[in-house]
Amino acid sequence: GKNTAVAEYCRRFAERGYVAASIDYRLVTEDPSPGSTPVIHNPQDIPTSRVSYVRKLMGLPPATPQMLWAGIEAASDDMANAIAFVHSKAHEWNIDPERVVAGGFSAGARTALNAAFGERARVAAVVSLSGYIDTTDLKAHGLSGPHAPAVLLVHGSDDLDYIVENTPALTTCLQDLGIRHQQAVVENAGHFYARTALVQGHGLPSAQTVEQTIAAFLESVL
């Protein structure tokens, strides 16, 4: 299905009165330095089904765990630095530093989760659209309770295998850690879905879209 770009979400939420920014971060293909603040404890456990499929289509050999680990670590560093930059501009841009949120789609959502919990970037919440974080890593990062970033998890009912399989364990882990969270599923959707797609979730109104779910989540946690 047609996907809504993060930059478009930013534009939509800017219209709602938020200050919004979309960033670039280093990718696996750039062979980036992983930096000195690891967020992944077991690189061999990084899910590879999506990247392996794409690389096969491109005629590339499979990515090694080390390659993927370095790319994920570099992206997490980049988002953490971007969040720190936003904080440095808080007064100039009229931003409440206690209401900064990280988010993204797919790898960007994984990066937002890693920046918030692994890098301990200063955010109040994370919006994860088809994102992933290993529960082992989440527990090891040591953030818990109501002062940890709140988390919104959205994914398609037919999303990537490891996202669909991991989400129940992830929501249980968030619950066990006392972290505020909400989960929503886009019915009959794969990895790609529009902001106008309808979602289902515990406690959510019927006929609510992805964008409306994000807006309601932000209203409730900020």
mmCIF file of C-alpha atoms in Angstrom:
data_model
loop_
_atom_site.group_PDB
_atom_site.id
_atom_site.type_symbol
_atom_site.label_atom_id
_atom_site.label_comp_id
_atom_site.label_asym_id
_atom_site.label_seq_id
_atom_site.Cartn_x
_atom_site.Cartn_y
_atom_site.Cartn_z
ATOM 1 C CA GLY A 1 0.000 0.000 0.000
ATOM 2 C CA LYS A 2 0.905 3.665 -0.274
ATOM 3 C CA ASN A 3 3.048 4.900 2.585
ATOM 4 C CA THR A 4 3.046 8.362 4.162
ATOM 5 C CA ALA A 5 6.556 9.801 4.400
ATOM 6 C CA VAL A 6 7.812 11.036 7.765
ATOM 7 C CA ALA A 7 8.332 14.482 6.238
ATOM 8 C CA GLU A 8 4.604 14.548 5.419
ATOM 9 C CA TYR A 9 3.735 13.588 8.993
ATOM 10 C CA CYS A 10 5.963 16.464 10.102
ATOM 11 C CA ARG A 11 4.098 18.863 7.824
ATOM 12 C CA ARG A 12 0.739 17.641 9.100
ATOM 13 C CA PHE A 13 1.753 18.015 12.732
ATOM 14 C CA ALA A 14 3.247 21.428 12.067
ATOM 15 C CA GLU A 15 -0.235 22.393 10.884
ATOM 16 C CA ARG A 16 -1.507 21.143 14.256
ATOM 17 C CA GLY A 17 0.842 23.581 16.008
ATOM 18 C CA TYR A 18 3.834 21.360 16.691
ATOM 19 C CA VAL A 19 7.428 22.244 15.829
ATOM 20 C CA ALA A 20 8.455 19.333 13.601
ATOM 21 C CA ALA A 21 11.727 18.271 11.984
ATOM 22 C CA SER A 22 12.705 15.357 9.760
ATOM 23 C CA ILE A 23 16.344 14.277 9.856
ATOM 24 C CA ASP A 24 18.820 12.287 7.777
ATOM 25 C CA TYR A 25 21.036 9.711 9.437
ATOM 26 C CA ARG A 26 23.883 7.511 8.276
ATOM 27 C CA LEU A 27 23.001 4.217 6.593
ATOM 28 C CA VAL A 28 24.561 0.761 6.479
ATOM 29 C CA THR A 29 25.768 1.348 2.902
ATOM 30 C CA GLU A 30 27.928 4.248 4.114
ATOM 31 C CA ASP A 31 29.996 1.917 6.331
ATOM 32 C CA PRO A 32 29.646 4.298 9.260
ATOM 33 C CA SER A 33 31.525 4.283 12.534
ATOM 34 C CA PRO A 34 29.349 2.681 15.243
ATOM 35 C CA GLY A 35 30.538 5.223 17.807
ATOM 36 C CA SER A 36 31.187 4.575 21.475
ATOM 37 C CA THR A 37 27.660 4.364 22.934
ATOM 38 C CA PRO A 38 26.312 0.899 22.033
ATOM 39 C CA VAL A 39 22.550 0.356 21.973
ATOM 40 C CA ILE A 40 22.604 -3.220 20.609
ATOM 41 C CA HIS A 41 23.945 -5.864 22.995
ATOM 42 C CA ASN A 42 23.683 -8.900 20.703
ATOM 43 C CA PRO A 43 24.416 -7.953 17.062
ATOM 44 C CA GLN A 44 23.928 -11.555 15.959
ATOM 45 C CA ASP A 45 20.248 -11.270 16.930
ATOM 46 C CA ILE A 46 19.480 -8.290 14.651
ATOM 47 C CA PRO A 47 16.529 -9.283 12.391
ATOM 48 C CA THR A 48 17.641 -9.569 8.775
ATOM 49 C CA SER A 49 14.620 -10.742 6.769
ATOM 50 C CA ARG A 50 13.798 -7.325 5.293
ATOM 51 C CA VAL A 51 17.331 -6.214 4.515
ATOM 52 C CA SER A 52 18.235 -9.636 3.106
ATOM 53 C CA TYR A 53 15.267 -9.501 0.728
ATOM 54 C CA VAL A 54 16.097 -5.984 -0.474
ATOM 55 C CA ARG A 55 19.796 -6.730 -0.914
ATOM 56 C CA LYS A 56 18.938 -9.850 -2.931
ATOM 57 C CA LEU A 57 16.745 -7.758 -5.237
ATOM 58 C CA MET A 58 19.681 -5.387 -5.711
ATOM 59 C CA GLY A 59 22.090 -8.220 -6.479
ATOM 60 C CA LEU A 60 24.075 -7.600 -3.299
ATOM 61 C CA PRO A 61 25.469 -10.232 -0.933
ATOM 62 C CA PRO A 62 23.773 -10.637 2.455
ATOM 63 C CA ALA A 63 24.663 -8.033 5.067
ATOM 64 C CA THR A 64 26.733 -9.294 7.959
ATOM 65 C CA PRO A 65 25.617 -8.707 11.570
ATOM 66 C CA GLN A 66 28.611 -6.392 11.997
ATOM 67 C CA MET A 67 27.501 -4.249 9.033
ATOM 68 C CA LEU A 68 23.960 -3.949 10.347
ATOM 69 C CA TRP A 69 25.144 -3.297 13.896
ATOM 70 C CA ALA A 70 27.416 -0.440 12.789
ATOM 71 C CA GLY A 71 24.616 1.152 10.754
ATOM 72 C CA ILE A 72 22.097 0.920 13.603
ATOM 73 C CA GLU A 73 24.587 2.335 16.108
ATOM 74 C CA ALA A 74 25.523 5.232 13.826
ATOM 75 C CA ALA A 75 21.879 6.079 13.129
ATOM 76 C CA SER A 76 21.148 6.082 16.867
ATOM 77 C CA ASP A 77 24.050 8.464 17.463
ATOM 78 C CA ASP A 78 22.796 10.749 14.693
ATOM 79 C CA MET A 79 19.259 10.936 16.057
ATOM 80 C CA ALA A 80 20.517 11.506 19.600
ATOM 81 C CA ASN A 81 22.646 14.372 18.283
ATOM 82 C CA ALA A 82 19.670 15.788 16.373
ATOM 83 C CA ILE A 83 17.554 15.693 19.538
ATOM 84 C CA ALA A 84 20.322 17.453 21.459
ATOM 85 C CA PHE A 85 20.410 20.094 18.714
ATOM 86 C CA VAL A 86 16.669 20.647 19.033
ATOM 87 C CA HIS A 87 17.128 21.156 22.764
ATOM 88 C CA SER A 88 19.878 23.688 22.066
ATOM 89 C CA LYS A 89 17.383 25.625 19.932
ATOM 90 C CA ALA A 90 14.460 25.266 22.363
ATOM 91 C CA HIS A 91 14.342 28.939 23.366
ATOM 92 C CA GLU A 92 14.934 30.228 19.846
ATOM 93 C CA TRP A 93 12.285 27.956 18.334
ATOM 94 C CA ASN A 94 9.807 28.348 21.217
ATOM 95 C CA ILE A 95 9.976 24.653 22.128
ATOM 96 C CA ASP A 96 9.084 23.241 25.540
ATOM 97 C CA PRO A 97 12.119 21.016 26.309
ATOM 98 C CA GLU A 98 9.910 18.749 28.419
ATOM 99 C CA ARG A 99 7.679 17.967 25.421
ATOM 100 C CA VAL A 100 10.167 16.799 22.786
ATOM 101 C CA VAL A 101 9.162 13.590 20.990
ATOM 102 C CA ALA A 102 11.160 11.267 18.715
ATOM 103 C CA GLY A 103 9.535 9.159 16.063
ATOM 104 C CA GLY A 104 9.912 7.486 12.729
ATOM 105 C CA PHE A 105 8.863 4.754 10.354
ATOM 106 C CA SER A 106 10.556 1.347 10.026
ATOM 107 C CA ALA A 107 14.326 1.846 10.468
ATOM 108 C CA GLY A 108 13.579 5.398 11.583
ATOM 109 C CA ALA A 109 11.247 4.084 14.279
ATOM 110 C CA ARG A 110 13.899 1.636 15.433
ATOM 111 C CA THR A 111 16.362 4.532 15.518
ATOM 112 C CA ALA A 112 13.970 6.649 17.585
ATOM 113 C CA LEU A 113 13.513 3.827 20.120
ATOM 114 C CA ASN A 114 17.264 3.270 20.306
ATOM 115 C CA ALA A 115 17.985 6.984 20.724
ATOM 116 C CA ALA A 116 15.373 7.383 23.457
ATOM 117 C CA PHE A 117 16.206 4.278 25.475
ATOM 118 C CA GLY A 118 19.750 3.310 24.461
ATOM 119 C CA GLU A 119 21.253 6.776 24.034
ATOM 120 C CA ARG A 120 18.953 8.267 26.682
ATOM 121 C CA ALA A 121 18.185 11.204 24.431
ATOM 122 C CA ARG A 122 15.975 13.703 26.226
ATOM 123 C CA VAL A 123 12.493 12.932 24.915
ATOM 124 C CA ALA A 124 9.096 12.623 26.560
ATOM 125 C CA ALA A 125 7.778 10.023 24.131
ATOM 126 C CA VAL A 126 8.494 7.889 21.071
ATOM 127 C CA VAL A 127 6.168 7.322 18.094
ATOM 128 C CA SER A 128 7.142 4.022 16.470
ATOM 129 C CA LEU A 129 5.541 3.234 13.113
ATOM 130 C CA SER A 130 6.531 -0.346 12.293
ATOM 131 C CA GLY A 131 9.605 -0.122 14.508
ATOM 132 C CA TYR A 132 11.563 -2.684 16.490
ATOM 133 C CA ILE A 133 13.597 -2.891 19.656
ATOM 134 C CA ASP A 134 14.817 -6.120 21.206
ATOM 135 C CA THR A 135 13.335 -6.657 24.661
ATOM 136 C CA THR A 136 16.766 -7.726 25.927
ATOM 137 C CA ASP A 137 18.145 -4.342 24.909
ATOM 138 C CA LEU A 138 15.155 -2.462 26.306
ATOM 139 C CA LYS A 139 15.596 -4.103 29.707
ATOM 140 C CA ALA A 140 19.359 -3.550 29.676
ATOM 141 C CA HIS A 141 18.976 0.172 28.953
ATOM 142 C CA GLY A 142 17.558 0.553 32.457
ATOM 143 C CA LEU A 143 14.765 3.064 31.904
ATOM 144 C CA SER A 144 11.491 2.279 33.631
ATOM 145 C CA GLY A 145 8.485 3.766 35.337
ATOM 146 C CA PRO A 146 6.333 6.764 34.480
ATOM 147 C CA HIS A 147 9.335 9.050 33.902
ATOM 148 C CA ALA A 148 10.645 6.915 31.033
ATOM 149 C CA PRO A 149 9.591 8.012 27.539
ATOM 150 C CA ALA A 150 6.044 6.954 26.686
ATOM 151 C CA VAL A 151 5.792 4.704 23.611
ATOM 152 C CA LEU A 152 3.248 4.423 20.805
ATOM 153 C CA LEU A 153 3.607 1.250 18.734
ATOM 154 C CA VAL A 154 1.813 1.054 15.380
ATOM 155 C CA HIS A 155 2.238 -1.701 12.805
ATOM 156 C CA GLY A 156 0.374 -3.395 9.990
ATOM 157 C CA SER A 157 -1.478 -6.644 10.676
ATOM 158 C CA ASP A 158 0.643 -8.237 7.900
ATOM 159 C CA ASP A 159 3.811 -6.293 8.675
ATOM 160 C CA LEU A 160 7.359 -7.673 8.575
ATOM 161 C CA ASP A 161 7.589 -11.020 10.326
ATOM 162 C CA TYR A 162 9.856 -9.915 13.158
ATOM 163 C CA ILE A 163 7.752 -6.822 13.927
ATOM 164 C CA VAL A 164 4.507 -8.796 14.208
ATOM 165 C CA GLU A 165 6.207 -11.531 16.234
ATOM 166 C CA ASN A 166 8.077 -9.139 18.566
ATOM 167 C CA THR A 167 5.285 -6.694 19.391
ATOM 168 C CA PRO A 168 3.419 -8.857 21.956
ATOM 169 C CA ALA A 169 6.654 -9.457 23.882
ATOM 170 C CA LEU A 170 7.569 -5.783 23.574
ATOM 171 C CA THR A 171 4.236 -4.578 24.956
ATOM 172 C CA THR A 172 4.564 -7.063 27.831
ATOM 173 C CA CYS A 173 8.080 -5.783 28.516
ATOM 174 C CA LEU A 174 6.892 -2.172 28.516
ATOM 175 C CA GLN A 175 4.109 -3.155 30.908
ATOM 176 C CA ASP A 176 6.534 -4.952 33.216
ATOM 177 C CA LEU A 177 8.855 -1.934 33.227
ATOM 178 C CA GLY A 178 5.976 0.399 34.072
ATOM 179 C CA ILE A 179 6.479 2.416 30.877
ATOM 180 C CA ARG A 180 3.405 4.176 29.515
ATOM 181 C CA HIS A 181 2.549 2.733 26.136
ATOM 182 C CA GLN A 182 -0.182 2.233 23.573
ATOM 183 C CA GLN A 183 -0.370 -0.212 20.694
ATOM 184 C CA ALA A 184 -2.405 -0.008 17.487
ATOM 185 C CA VAL A 185 -2.673 -2.276 14.452
ATOM 186 C CA VAL A 186 -3.450 -1.181 10.900
ATOM 187 C CA GLU A 187 -5.752 -3.928 9.687
ATOM 188 C CA ASN A 188 -5.073 -5.597 6.316
ATOM 189 C CA ALA A 189 -1.824 -3.643 5.906
ATOM 190 C CA GLY A 190 1.727 -4.777 5.352
ATOM 191 C CA HIS A 191 4.822 -2.734 6.122
ATOM 192 C CA PHE A 192 3.504 0.305 4.262
ATOM 193 C CA TYR A 193 0.325 2.227 5.092
ATOM 194 C CA ALA A 194 -1.017 5.750 4.775
ATOM 195 C CA ARG A 195 -1.635 8.217 7.600
ATOM 196 C CA THR A 196 -5.349 7.894 6.735
ATOM 197 C CA ALA A 197 -5.399 4.113 7.257
ATOM 198 C CA LEU A 198 -7.691 2.946 10.053
ATOM 199 C CA VAL A 199 -6.283 1.303 13.153
ATOM 200 C CA GLN A 200 -7.561 -0.981 15.885
ATOM 201 C CA GLY A 201 -6.295 -1.136 19.430
ATOM 202 C CA HIS A 202 -7.325 -1.559 23.033
ATOM 203 C CA GLY A 203 -9.169 1.524 24.204
ATOM 204 C CA LEU A 204 -9.041 3.233 20.810
ATOM 205 C CA PRO A 205 -12.134 4.734 19.181
ATOM 206 C CA SER A 206 -13.462 2.938 16.130
ATOM 207 C CA ALA A 207 -12.643 4.411 12.719
ATOM 208 C CA GLN A 208 -9.551 6.230 13.974
ATOM 209 C CA THR A 209 -6.701 6.835 11.530
ATOM 210 C CA VAL A 210 -2.966 6.472 12.081
ATOM 211 C CA GLU A 211 -2.559 10.250 12.180
ATOM 212 C CA GLN A 212 -5.436 10.676 14.626
ATOM 213 C CA THR A 213 -3.964 7.938 16.827
ATOM 214 C CA ILE A 214 -0.606 9.734 16.943
ATOM 215 C CA ALA A 215 -2.313 13.047 17.719
ATOM 216 C CA ALA A 216 -4.391 11.529 20.529
ATOM 217 C CA PHE A 217 -1.330 9.785 21.972
ATOM 218 C CA LEU A 218 0.648 13.018 22.024
ATOM 219 C CA GLU A 219 -2.249 14.852 23.654
ATOM 220 C CA SER A 220 -2.416 12.210 26.371
ATOM 221 C CA VAL A 221 1.298 12.007 27.254
ATOM 222 C CA LEU A 222 2.619 15.546 26.778
#
